[in-house]
Short mmCIF file of C-alpha atoms in Angstrom, two decimals:
data_model
loop_
_atom_site.label_atom_id
_atom_site.label_comp_id
_atom_site.label_asym_id
_atom_site.label_seq_id
_atom_site.Cartn_x
_atom_site.Cartn_y
_atom_site.Cartn_z
CA UNK A 482 18.38 15.56 8.27
CA UNK A 483 18.95 16.05 12.18
CA UNK A 484 14.86 16.85 12.50
CA UNK A 485 13.82 13.45 11.34
CA UNK A 486 16.46 11.64 13.17
CA UNK A 487 15.61 13.45 16.56
CA UNK A 488 11.95 13.37 15.98
CA UNK A 489 12.34 9.53 15.25
CA UNK A 490 14.22 9.27 18.90
CA UNK A 491 10.99 9.87 20.33
CA UNK A 492 8.55 8.18 21.78
CA UNK A 493 5.40 7.21 19.68
CA UNK A 494 3.62 8.29 22.19
CA UNK A 495 5.02 11.62 22.19
CA UNK A 496 4.87 11.96 18.44
CA UNK A 497 1.04 11.08 18.28
CA UNK A 498 0.42 13.96 20.81
CA UNK A 499 2.82 16.31 19.05
CA UNK A 500 1.30 15.34 15.68
CA UNK A 501 -2.38 15.38 16.98
CA UNK A 502 -1.94 18.65 18.91
CA UNK A 503 0.03 20.57 16.04
CA UNK A 504 -3.17 19.32 13.51
CA UNK A 505 -5.48 20.96 16.04
CA UNK A 506 -2.97 24.30 16.36
CA UNK A 507 -3.44 24.58 12.33
CA UNK A 508 -7.18 24.07 12.53
CA UNK A 509 -7.65 25.93 15.85
CA UNK A 510 -5.56 28.97 13.87
CA UNK A 511 -7.13 28.54 10.52
CA UNK A 512 -10.79 28.71 12.15
CA UNK A 513 -10.01 31.66 14.39
CA UNK A 514 -8.61 33.57 11.55
CA UNK A 515 -11.93 33.25 9.78
CA UNK A 516 -13.88 34.27 12.69
CA UNK A 517 -11.99 37.05 13.30
CA UNK A 518 -12.21 37.73 9.65
CA UNK A 519 -15.87 37.50 8.96
CA UNK A 520 -16.45 39.98 12.39
CA UNK A 521 -13.88 42.30 11.22
CA UNK A 522 -15.83 42.30 7.93
CA UNK A 523 -18.81 43.20 9.85
CA UNK A 524 -17.64 46.06 11.87
CA UNK A 525 -16.08 47.60 8.99
CA UNK A 526 -19.45 47.53 6.78
CA UNK A 527 -21.30 49.16 9.47
CA UNK A 528 -18.62 51.90 9.86
CA UNK A 529 -18.33 52.14 5.94
CA UNK A 530 -22.07 52.83 5.68
CA UNK A 531 -22.14 55.60 8.51
CA UNK A 532 -19.48 57.34 6.70
CA UNK A 533 -20.92 56.68 3.20
CA UNK A 534 -24.05 58.30 4.89
CA UNK A 535 -22.21 61.03 6.73
CA UNK A 536 -20.96 61.97 3.20
CA UNK A 537 -23.75 62.09 1.21
CA UNK A 538 -25.73 64.51 3.81
CA UNK A 539 -22.31 67.06 4.20
CA UNK A 540 -21.80 66.98 0.26
CA UNK A 541 -24.88 68.54 -0.14
CA UNK A 542 -24.12 71.15 2.51
CA UNK A 543 -20.56 72.20 0.43
CA UNK A 544 -20.27 74.83 -1.73
CA UNK A 545 -18.38 75.98 -5.12
CA UNK A 546 -15.89 77.40 -2.61
CA UNK A 547 -15.55 74.25 -0.67
CA UNK A 548 -17.33 75.93 2.68
CA UNK A 549 -20.04 74.66 4.37
CA UNK A 550 -23.00 76.81 2.87
CA UNK A 551 -24.56 76.71 6.57
CA UNK A 552 -23.53 76.42 10.15
CA UNK A 553 -25.67 73.16 10.25
CA UNK A 554 -22.39 71.27 8.72
CA UNK A 555 -20.38 73.39 11.32
CA UNK A 556 -22.39 71.96 14.17
CA UNK A 557 -23.28 68.79 12.83
CA UNK A 558 -19.95 67.15 15.03
CA UNK A 559 -18.77 65.05 12.12
CA UNK A 560 -15.04 65.18 11.44
CA UNK A 561 -14.71 66.22 7.65
CA UNK A 562 -12.12 67.95 5.46
CA UNK A 563 -11.89 69.33 2.13
CA UNK A 564 -9.17 68.88 0.60
CA UNK A 565 -7.37 70.40 -3.16
CA UNK A 566 -5.85 68.44 -5.71
CA UNK A 567 -2.72 68.72 -4.49
CA UNK A 568 -3.87 67.71 -0.64
CA UNK A 569 -4.44 70.96 1.00
CA UNK A 570 -6.97 71.40 3.46
CA UNK A 571 -9.58 73.94 1.98
CA UNK A 572 -12.31 73.69 4.92
CA UNK A 573 -12.80 71.51 8.43
CA UNK A 574 -14.69 70.77 11.21
CA UNK A 575 -12.86 73.46 13.65
CA UNK A 576 -13.29 70.60 16.41
CA UNK A 577 -11.57 67.91 13.65
CA UNK A 578 -8.02 68.09 13.12
CA UNK A 579 -6.30 70.45 10.75
CA UNK A 580 -3.90 68.56 9.16
CA UNK A 581 -4.45 66.35 5.85
CA UNK A 582 -5.85 63.13 6.98
CA UNK A 583 -4.69 61.97 3.16
CA UNK A 584 -1.48 62.21 1.71
CA UNK A 585 -1.62 63.69 -1.53
CA UNK A 586 -1.06 60.22 -3.57
CA UNK A 587 -4.37 59.17 -1.70
CA UNK A 588 -6.12 62.24 -2.69
CA UNK A 589 -5.41 61.56 -6.35
CA UNK A 590 -6.77 58.28 -5.94
CA UNK A 591 -9.96 59.39 -4.54
CA UNK A 592 -10.70 61.88 -7.43
CA UNK A 593 -10.88 58.97 -9.76
CA UNK A 594 -13.01 56.63 -7.20
CA UNK A 595 -14.08 56.69 -3.68
CA UNK A 596 -11.81 55.19 -1.12
CA UNK A 597 -11.73 53.90 2.61
CA UNK A 598 -8.37 54.29 4.92
CA UNK A 599 -7.45 53.37 8.36
CA UNK A 600 -5.12 54.98 10.66
CA UNK A 601 -3.87 54.57 13.61
CA UNK A 602 -2.99 50.67 15.25
CA UNK A 603 -5.72 48.13 16.17
CA UNK A 604 -3.78 46.86 19.60
CA UNK A 605 -2.68 50.18 20.77
CA UNK A 606 -4.04 51.55 23.53
CA UNK A 607 -4.80 54.81 22.51
CA UNK A 608 -8.03 55.85 20.92
CA UNK A 609 -6.67 58.00 17.95
CA UNK A 610 -7.47 55.32 15.02
CA UNK A 611 -9.99 56.84 12.68
CA UNK A 612 -11.65 55.53 9.52
CA UNK A 613 -11.41 57.85 6.72
CA UNK A 614 -13.96 58.23 3.65
CA UNK A 615 -12.89 60.08 0.40
CA UNK A 616 -14.86 60.86 -2.12
CA UNK A 617 -14.45 63.58 -5.17
CA UNK A 618 -16.90 66.69 -4.45
CA UNK A 619 -19.40 67.28 -7.18
CA UNK A 620 -20.14 70.95 -6.47
CA UNK A 621 -16.43 71.72 -6.90
CA UNK A 622 -14.00 69.49 -9.67
CA UNK A 623 -10.71 68.62 -7.93
CA UNK A 624 -11.60 68.78 -4.63
CA UNK A 625 -12.22 65.89 -2.34
CA UNK A 626 -14.39 65.60 0.88
CA UNK A 627 -13.11 63.75 3.57
CA UNK A 628 -15.62 62.08 6.78
CA UNK A 629 -13.40 59.80 9.73
CA UNK A 630 -15.25 58.37 12.18
CA UNK A 631 -13.06 57.01 15.17
CA UNK A 632 -12.73 53.06 15.42
CA UNK A 633 -12.61 52.93 19.12
CA UNK A 634 -15.49 50.56 19.31
CA UNK A 635 -15.07 49.01 16.60
CA UNK A 636 -11.03 48.15 17.80
CA UNK A 637 -12.24 47.17 21.44
CA UNK A 638 -14.42 44.80 19.79
CA UNK A 639 -11.86 43.41 17.57
CA UNK A 640 -9.03 43.14 20.91
CA UNK A 641 -11.97 41.84 22.94
CA UNK A 642 -12.49 38.71 20.03
CA UNK A 643 -8.75 38.63 19.65
CA UNK A 644 -7.91 37.89 23.13
CA UNK A 645 -11.15 35.51 23.49
CA UNK A 646 -9.97 33.67 20.46
CA UNK A 647 -6.44 32.99 21.57
CA UNK A 648 -8.10 31.96 25.06
CA UNK A 649 -10.33 29.77 23.65
CA UNK A 650 -7.65 28.15 21.43
CA UNK A 651 -5.55 27.90 24.19
CA UNK A 652 -7.63 26.19 26.43
CA UNK A 653 -8.61 23.72 23.52
CA UNK A 654 -5.13 22.91 22.83
CA UNK A 655 -3.96 22.23 26.47
CA UNK A 656 -7.18 20.26 26.61
CA UNK A 657 -6.49 18.21 23.28
CA UNK A 658 -3.27 17.20 24.07
CA UNK A 659 -3.92 16.16 27.28
CA UNK A 660 -7.05 14.25 26.19
CA UNK A 661 -4.55 12.62 22.86
CA UNK A 662 -1.71 11.75 25.57
CA UNK A 663 -4.82 9.68 27.16
CA UNK A 664 -5.98 8.03 24.45
CA UNK A 665 -2.41 7.25 22.97
CA UNK A 666 -1.61 5.76 26.63
CA UNK A 667 -4.57 3.83 26.15
CA UNK A 668 -4.17 2.58 22.82
CA UNK A 669 -0.33 1.70 23.12
CA UNK A 670 -1.31 0.31 26.55
CA UNK A 671 -1.47 -3.31 24.84
CA UNK A 672 1.33 -2.87 22.69
CA UNK A 673 3.74 -1.78 25.60
CA UNK A 674 2.39 -5.40 27.23
CA UNK A 675 2.78 -7.74 23.95
CA UNK A 676 6.65 -6.17 23.78
CA UNK A 677 7.08 -7.02 27.82
CA UNK A 678 5.53 -10.44 27.11
CA UNK A 679 7.85 -10.80 23.86
CA UNK A 680 11.08 -9.63 25.76
CA UNK A 681 10.23 -12.51 27.98
CA UNK A 682 9.74 -14.96 24.98
CA UNK A 683 12.76 -14.23 23.62
CA UNK A 684 14.37 -14.90 27.24
CA UNK A 685 13.87 -18.74 26.60
CA UNK A 686 10.03 -18.43 28.65
CA UNK A 687 7.47 -21.16 26.73
CA UNK A 688 3.71 -21.49 26.53
CA UNK A 689 3.59 -17.79 26.89
CA UNK A 690 0.86 -16.11 25.23
CA UNK A 691 -0.41 -12.41 24.67
CA UNK A 692 -2.45 -11.24 27.05
CA UNK A 693 -5.60 -10.06 24.60
CA UNK A 694 -8.37 -8.80 26.49
CA UNK A 695 -11.49 -10.78 25.05
CA UNK A 696 -13.73 -7.70 25.22
CA UNK A 697 -11.60 -5.90 22.68
CA UNK A 698 -11.99 -6.34 18.76
CA UNK A 699 -9.93 -3.30 17.20
CA UNK A 700 -6.54 -3.54 15.58
CA UNK A 701 -4.13 -3.78 18.42
CA UNK A 702 -6.32 -6.77 19.89
CA UNK A 703 -6.70 -8.44 16.38
CA UNK A 704 -2.71 -7.86 16.27
CA UNK A 705 -2.71 -9.96 19.63
CA UNK A 706 -4.11 -12.51 18.30
CA UNK A 707 -2.10 -12.83 15.22
CA UNK A 708 0.78 -12.82 17.39
CA UNK A 709 -0.44 -15.92 19.50
CA UNK A 710 -1.39 -18.04 16.28
CA UNK A 711 2.24 -17.19 14.83
CA UNK A 712 3.74 -18.11 18.41
CA UNK A 713 1.31 -21.46 18.60
CA UNK A 714 2.69 -22.18 15.14
CA UNK A 715 6.28 -21.44 16.01
CA UNK A 716 6.22 -23.33 19.12
CA UNK A 717 4.75 -26.41 16.85
CA UNK A 718 7.01 -26.08 14.82
CA UNK A 719 10.47 -25.76 17.36
CA UNK A 720 8.90 -28.68 19.36
CA UNK A 721 8.34 -30.94 15.83
CA UNK A 722 12.07 -30.43 14.82
CA UNK A 723 13.34 -30.73 17.99
CA UNK A 724 11.25 -34.17 17.90
CA UNK A 725 12.82 -35.12 14.60
CA UNK A 726 16.35 -34.19 15.72
CA UNK A 727 15.97 -36.26 18.78
CA UNK A 728 14.73 -39.52 16.68
CA UNK A 729 17.04 -38.68 14.03
CA UNK A 730 19.99 -39.28 16.59
CA UNK A 731 18.67 -41.79 17.97
CA UNK A 732 18.36 -43.66 14.70
CA UNK A 733 21.44 -42.72 13.62
CA UNK A 734 23.41 -43.73 16.43
CA UNK A 735 22.46 -47.40 16.13
CA UNK A 736 24.21 -47.89 12.60
CA UNK A 737 27.34 -45.88 13.91
CA UNK A 738 27.40 -47.72 17.24
CA UNK A 739 27.36 -51.41 15.07
CA UNK A 740 30.24 -49.92 12.71
CA UNK A 741 32.37 -48.78 15.96
CA UNK A 742 31.91 -51.98 17.54
CA UNK A 743 32.68 -54.07 14.79
CA UNK A 744 35.70 -52.18 13.78
CA UNK A 745 36.81 -52.93 17.48
CA UNK A 746 36.03 -56.32 17.91
CA UNK A 747 38.13 -56.82 14.17
CA UNK A 748 40.70 -54.70 16.06
CA UNK A 749 41.25 -57.23 18.98
CA UNK A 750 43.20 -59.97 17.49
CA UNK A 751 44.94 -60.56 14.34
CA UNK A 752 42.41 -62.36 11.38
CA UNK A 753 42.80 -63.91 8.33
CA UNK A 754 41.77 -62.55 5.45
CA UNK A 755 38.81 -63.84 5.10
CA UNK A 756 37.89 -62.69 8.31
CA UNK A 757 38.78 -59.10 7.64
CA UNK A 758 36.46 -59.25 4.16
CA UNK A 759 33.54 -60.91 6.21
CA UNK A 760 33.79 -57.60 8.89
CA UNK A 761 34.17 -55.60 5.79
CA UNK A 762 30.74 -56.94 4.11
CA UNK A 763 29.14 -56.52 7.58
CA UNK A 764 30.22 -53.11 7.76
CA UNK A 765 29.55 -52.26 4.47
CA UNK A 766 25.87 -53.75 5.13
CA UNK A 767 25.52 -51.15 7.83
CA UNK A 768 26.77 -48.44 5.97
CA UNK A 769 23.97 -48.91 3.57
CA UNK A 770 21.54 -48.73 6.11
CA UNK A 771 23.15 -45.89 7.18
CA UNK A 772 23.28 -44.15 3.77
CA UNK A 773 19.32 -45.28 3.31
CA UNK A 774 18.58 -43.42 6.55
CA UNK A 775 20.62 -40.27 5.33
CA UNK A 776 19.03 -40.30 2.06
CA UNK A 777 15.31 -40.54 3.53
CA UNK A 778 16.28 -38.09 6.13
CA UNK A 779 17.28 -35.78 3.19
CA UNK A 780 13.89 -36.76 1.62
CA UNK A 781 12.01 -35.42 4.46
CA UNK A 782 13.54 -32.21 4.78
CA UNK A 783 12.65 -31.74 0.95
CA UNK A 784 9.52 -32.39 1.79
CA UNK A 785 8.94 -30.29 4.50
CA UNK A 786 10.53 -27.24 2.91
CA UNK A 787 7.28 -26.98 0.36
CA UNK A 788 4.82 -28.82 -1.85
CA UNK A 789 6.19 -31.41 -4.34
CA UNK A 790 6.71 -30.38 -7.68
CA UNK A 791 3.93 -30.10 -9.98
CA UNK A 792 3.67 -32.55 -12.75
CA UNK A 793 1.46 -35.49 -13.99
CA UNK A 794 2.18 -39.18 -13.77
CA UNK A 795 0.28 -42.38 -14.77
CA UNK A 796 0.22 -43.84 -11.31
CA UNK A 797 -1.13 -47.70 -12.88
CA UNK A 798 2.44 -47.79 -15.07
CA UNK A 799 4.48 -47.22 -12.25
CA UNK A 800 2.79 -49.68 -10.07
CA UNK A 801 3.09 -52.14 -13.02
CA UNK A 802 7.11 -51.04 -13.38
CA UNK A 803 8.33 -51.17 -9.72
CA UNK A 804 6.36 -54.67 -8.91
CA UNK A 805 8.06 -55.64 -11.80
CA UNK A 806 10.92 -54.65 -10.58
CA UNK A 807 10.78 -56.10 -7.07
CA UNK A 808 9.76 -59.37 -8.55
CA UNK A 809 12.42 -59.93 -11.05
CA UNK A 810 15.31 -58.36 -8.81
CA UNK A 811 14.79 -58.97 -5.61
CA UNK A 812 17.49 -60.68 -3.22
CA UNK A 813 17.08 -64.30 -2.30
CA UNK A 814 15.95 -63.40 1.35
CA UNK A 815 13.02 -61.08 -0.02
CA UNK A 816 9.47 -61.91 0.91
CA UNK A 817 8.92 -60.67 -3.00
CA UNK A 818 11.34 -63.72 -4.35
CA UNK A 819 8.21 -66.37 -4.47
CA UNK A 820 5.76 -66.62 -7.25
CA UNK A 821 2.42 -64.81 -6.22
CA UNK A 822 3.63 -63.20 -3.54
CA UNK A 823 3.24 -59.65 -4.98
CA UNK A 824 0.86 -58.71 -8.13
CA UNK A 825 -0.25 -55.52 -9.54
CA UNK A 826 -3.54 -55.11 -10.31
CA UNK A 827 -4.26 -52.16 -13.09
CA UNK A 828 -6.43 -51.69 -16.10
CA UNK A 829 -5.46 -49.03 -18.51
CA UNK A 830 -3.99 -45.65 -17.48
CA UNK A 831 -4.54 -43.79 -14.17
CA UNK A 832 -2.76 -40.31 -14.45
CA UNK A 833 -3.01 -38.22 -11.20
CA UNK A 834 -1.36 -34.44 -10.36
CA UNK A 835 1.98 -35.95 -8.86
CA UNK A 836 5.96 -35.55 -10.26
CA UNK A 837 6.79 -38.75 -11.42
CA UNK A 838 9.81 -39.20 -9.35
CA UNK A 839 7.74 -38.46 -6.23
CA UNK A 840 5.10 -41.12 -7.47
CA UNK A 841 7.88 -43.69 -7.77
CA UNK A 842 9.07 -42.78 -4.39
CA UNK A 843 5.84 -43.25 -2.82
CA UNK A 844 5.34 -46.32 -4.53
CA UNK A 845 8.73 -48.00 -3.15
CA UNK A 846 7.83 -46.92 0.09
CA UNK A 847 4.93 -48.56 0.26
CA UNK A 848 6.42 -51.82 -1.17
CA UNK A 849 9.10 -51.75 1.15
CA UNK A 850 6.92 -51.27 4.02
CA UNK A 851 4.91 -54.31 3.11
CA UNK A 852 8.44 -56.20 2.46
CA UNK A 853 9.56 -55.50 5.82
CA UNK A 854 6.13 -55.01 7.91
CA UNK A 855 4.03 -57.28 5.86
CA UNK A 856 3.15 -60.75 4.90
CA UNK A 857 2.58 -62.25 1.15
CA UNK A 858 0.61 -62.24 -0.81
CA UNK A 859 1.07 -58.36 -1.00
CA UNK A 860 -1.56 -56.99 -3.99
CA UNK A 861 -1.36 -53.59 -5.26
CA UNK A 862 -4.52 -51.95 -7.06
CA UNK A 863 -4.77 -48.75 -9.19
CA UNK A 864 -8.24 -47.34 -10.15
CA UNK A 865 -9.75 -44.31 -10.99
CA UNK A 866 -13.04 -43.06 -8.26
CA UNK A 867 -14.45 -40.25 -9.11
CA UNK A 868 -11.79 -37.34 -9.23
CA UNK A 869 -9.39 -39.03 -7.76
CA UNK A 870 -6.69 -42.04 -8.78
CA UNK A 871 -6.40 -44.40 -5.63
CA UNK A 872 -3.89 -46.75 -4.61
CA UNK A 873 -4.49 -49.73 -2.47
CA UNK A 874 -2.07 -52.04 -0.93
CA UNK A 875 -3.00 -54.99 0.93
CA UNK A 876 -0.93 -57.67 2.91
CA UNK A 877 -2.09 -60.53 4.86
CA UNK A 878 0.33 -59.46 7.44
CA UNK A 879 -0.07 -58.77 11.61
CA UNK A 880 -0.96 -54.85 10.79
CA UNK A 881 -0.88 -52.45 13.39
CA UNK A 882 -2.73 -52.13 16.55
CA UNK A 883 -4.96 -48.76 16.95
CA UNK A 884 -2.23 -46.93 19.21
CA UNK A 885 0.19 -47.71 15.92
CA UNK A 886 -2.20 -47.05 13.19
CA UNK A 887 -2.81 -43.82 14.74
CA UNK A 888 0.47 -42.70 14.64
CA UNK A 889 1.95 -45.03 11.56
CA UNK A 890 2.81 -41.89 9.42
CA UNK A 891 4.64 -39.55 12.36
CA UNK A 892 8.44 -39.80 11.42
CA UNK A 893 10.27 -42.82 13.02
CA UNK A 894 6.96 -44.02 14.65
CA UNK A 895 7.28 -47.62 14.99
CA UNK A 896 5.50 -50.41 17.04
CA UNK A 897 7.65 -52.00 19.78
CA UNK A 898 7.52 -55.47 17.57
CA UNK A 899 8.66 -53.85 14.51
CA UNK A 900 11.86 -52.36 15.92
CA UNK A 901 13.63 -55.42 15.70
CA UNK A 902 13.41 -55.32 12.15
CA UNK A 903 15.07 -53.24 9.40
CA UNK A 904 13.97 -49.87 8.95
CA UNK A 905 13.91 -46.44 10.15
CA UNK A 906 9.93 -45.50 10.53
CA UNK A 907 10.53 -42.55 7.63
CA UNK A 908 8.89 -44.41 4.72
CA UNK A 909 4.89 -43.95 5.66
CA UNK A 910 6.34 -40.45 6.70
CA UNK A 911 7.60 -40.04 3.30
CA UNK A 912 4.11 -41.17 1.82
CA UNK A 913 2.37 -38.64 3.60
CA UNK A 914 4.72 -36.30 2.90
CA UNK A 915 3.75 -36.32 -0.92
CA UNK A 916 0.00 -37.14 -0.56
CA UNK A 917 -0.53 -33.86 1.80
CA UNK A 918 1.69 -31.59 -0.48
CA UNK A 919 -0.76 -32.49 -3.51
CA UNK A 920 -3.75 -32.13 -1.35
CA UNK A 921 -4.69 -36.03 -1.06
CA UNK A 922 -5.39 -38.38 1.34
CA UNK A 923 -3.76 -41.28 3.06
CA UNK A 924 -5.90 -44.02 4.76
CA UNK A 925 -4.54 -47.09 7.10
CA UNK A 926 -7.29 -49.41 7.95
CA UNK A 927 -7.00 -53.03 9.67
CA UNK A 928 -9.29 -55.14 10.98
CA UNK A 929 -12.43 -52.87 11.00
CA UNK A 930 -10.24 -49.70 12.47
CA UNK A 931 -9.49 -46.68 9.70
CA UNK A 932 -7.63 -44.17 10.38
CA UNK A 933 -7.64 -40.73 7.90
CA UNK A 934 -4.27 -38.36 7.13
CA UNK A 935 -4.65 -35.27 5.20
CA UNK A 936 -7.75 -34.13 3.25
CA UNK A 937 -10.51 -36.21 3.75
CA UNK A 938 -12.52 -36.98 0.66
CA UNK A 939 -15.66 -38.76 0.31
CA UNK A 940 -14.54 -42.20 -0.89
CA UNK A 941 -15.83 -44.89 0.80
CA UNK A 942 -13.35 -47.55 1.81
CA UNK A 943 -13.52 -51.21 -0.34
CA UNK A 944 -11.13 -53.99 1.21
CA UNK A 945 -11.82 -56.97 4.02
CA UNK A 946 -10.38 -56.68 7.39
CA UNK A 947 -6.67 -57.29 6.05
CA UNK A 948 -3.96 -54.45 6.58
CA UNK A 949 -4.51 -51.87 4.02
CA UNK A 950 -3.18 -48.62 2.84
CA UNK A 951 -5.18 -46.43 0.68
CA UNK A 952 -3.45 -43.41 -0.86
CA UNK A 953 -5.94 -41.31 -2.74
CA UNK A 954 -4.33 -38.61 -5.08
CA UNK A 955 -6.34 -35.85 -7.34
CA UNK A 956 -6.33 -35.83 -10.82
CA UNK A 957 -4.31 -33.15 -13.43
CA UNK A 958 -5.86 -30.31 -14.77
CA UNK A 959 -6.87 -30.74 -18.88
CA UNK A 960 -3.68 -29.17 -19.31
CA UNK A 961 -1.64 -31.52 -17.48
CA UNK A 962 -3.31 -34.26 -18.34
CA UNK A 963 -0.53 -35.33 -20.99
CA UNK A 964 2.35 -34.74 -19.15
CA UNK A 965 4.51 -36.92 -17.98
CA UNK A 966 8.15 -37.19 -16.25
#
């Protein structure tokens, strides 16, 4: 367990070079061993062929007594020995060694099959290394003919080859390590640069993007582009949340300030029970506004965490129910109190792929928005256009200018003149959050101006110059068409 721990403390550059060098060492060792084995095999094959030829020539000149038949064998210059079955020398070349070149066990083995033996060390500087070939003599059963050749040239060639292989291997390994280090440094250079820039960003710097070379398209460059996209998304999210917190703080401050002011005014002097009840009624109104604003903030936060729950609902039925509820339960000061001020235009059923609760909230926010900022009569129409359910809310109010029209779905967005009216600027933001989460489209149109939010769909607008809010929602899949919340 300690070795991996020490290795993990090394830099990635060192580990890459070490791994590259170790792999190259294994490859070089394997290649060198193969080359050495092939050269050794070729040299031994030449020696073996020469030994076999010499043995065959000498065997024809050895008589039944184990002695050569003529002086030609003695004068041939080859080192040979004739051994009996127990390993004793019967005859030998006068210029050769007198001691047996094979041990008795090897002699017994040679009586059954020819064999080759080497004596002397390969790396030794002495020249006493020989290769021996032993075979049984047919002219005298129980005797073995040994022929020996010096391995001087063969050993020198192998030693030279071994030295060259070691030198070439070390040089190759060194060059490989240097080249690998340069390659690792060049490859990991952008990563270190990214790390330094990321440290600056972590320290609070804003607007910084990773420096990605435009001429590079490798994995590191793609990582840099991905990180830049992530940084841009994070900055946009942080800016969005910062603006939301600032706007929410501003909007919450107003009702809280009103409540504190009313309490302070009520405590300045003694008041009658009726006066205190009036102050409590005003405070209750402010608390109700604060509660509604808190609920809307919670709804916005919930929708920001992900798309609305899947489901299916009849938009026409929900519109009829919401319109009827507002007409029958409208307070005295509601613009929908008068007959004909609010009407629903629907035919049959129009199912859309939206959770019933979210769809009811969407319709309610549009009606509340029309009640606060519009002027009756308000018409709510529902129909089906192609693969979309369409909801259209129109009123004859003052509408919006081009700047307000373009930013109306933003959180807390309100026109200057609308700030004197009740509301928090979250109604259309909630509508847009639901529409966008389901892949729909929200359109705001007034006097020829058209603004689209969400996914654009090829459905033409069909309305006049009055203030018009259009919502396009997708139809449910066949498996969901019968599902109702």
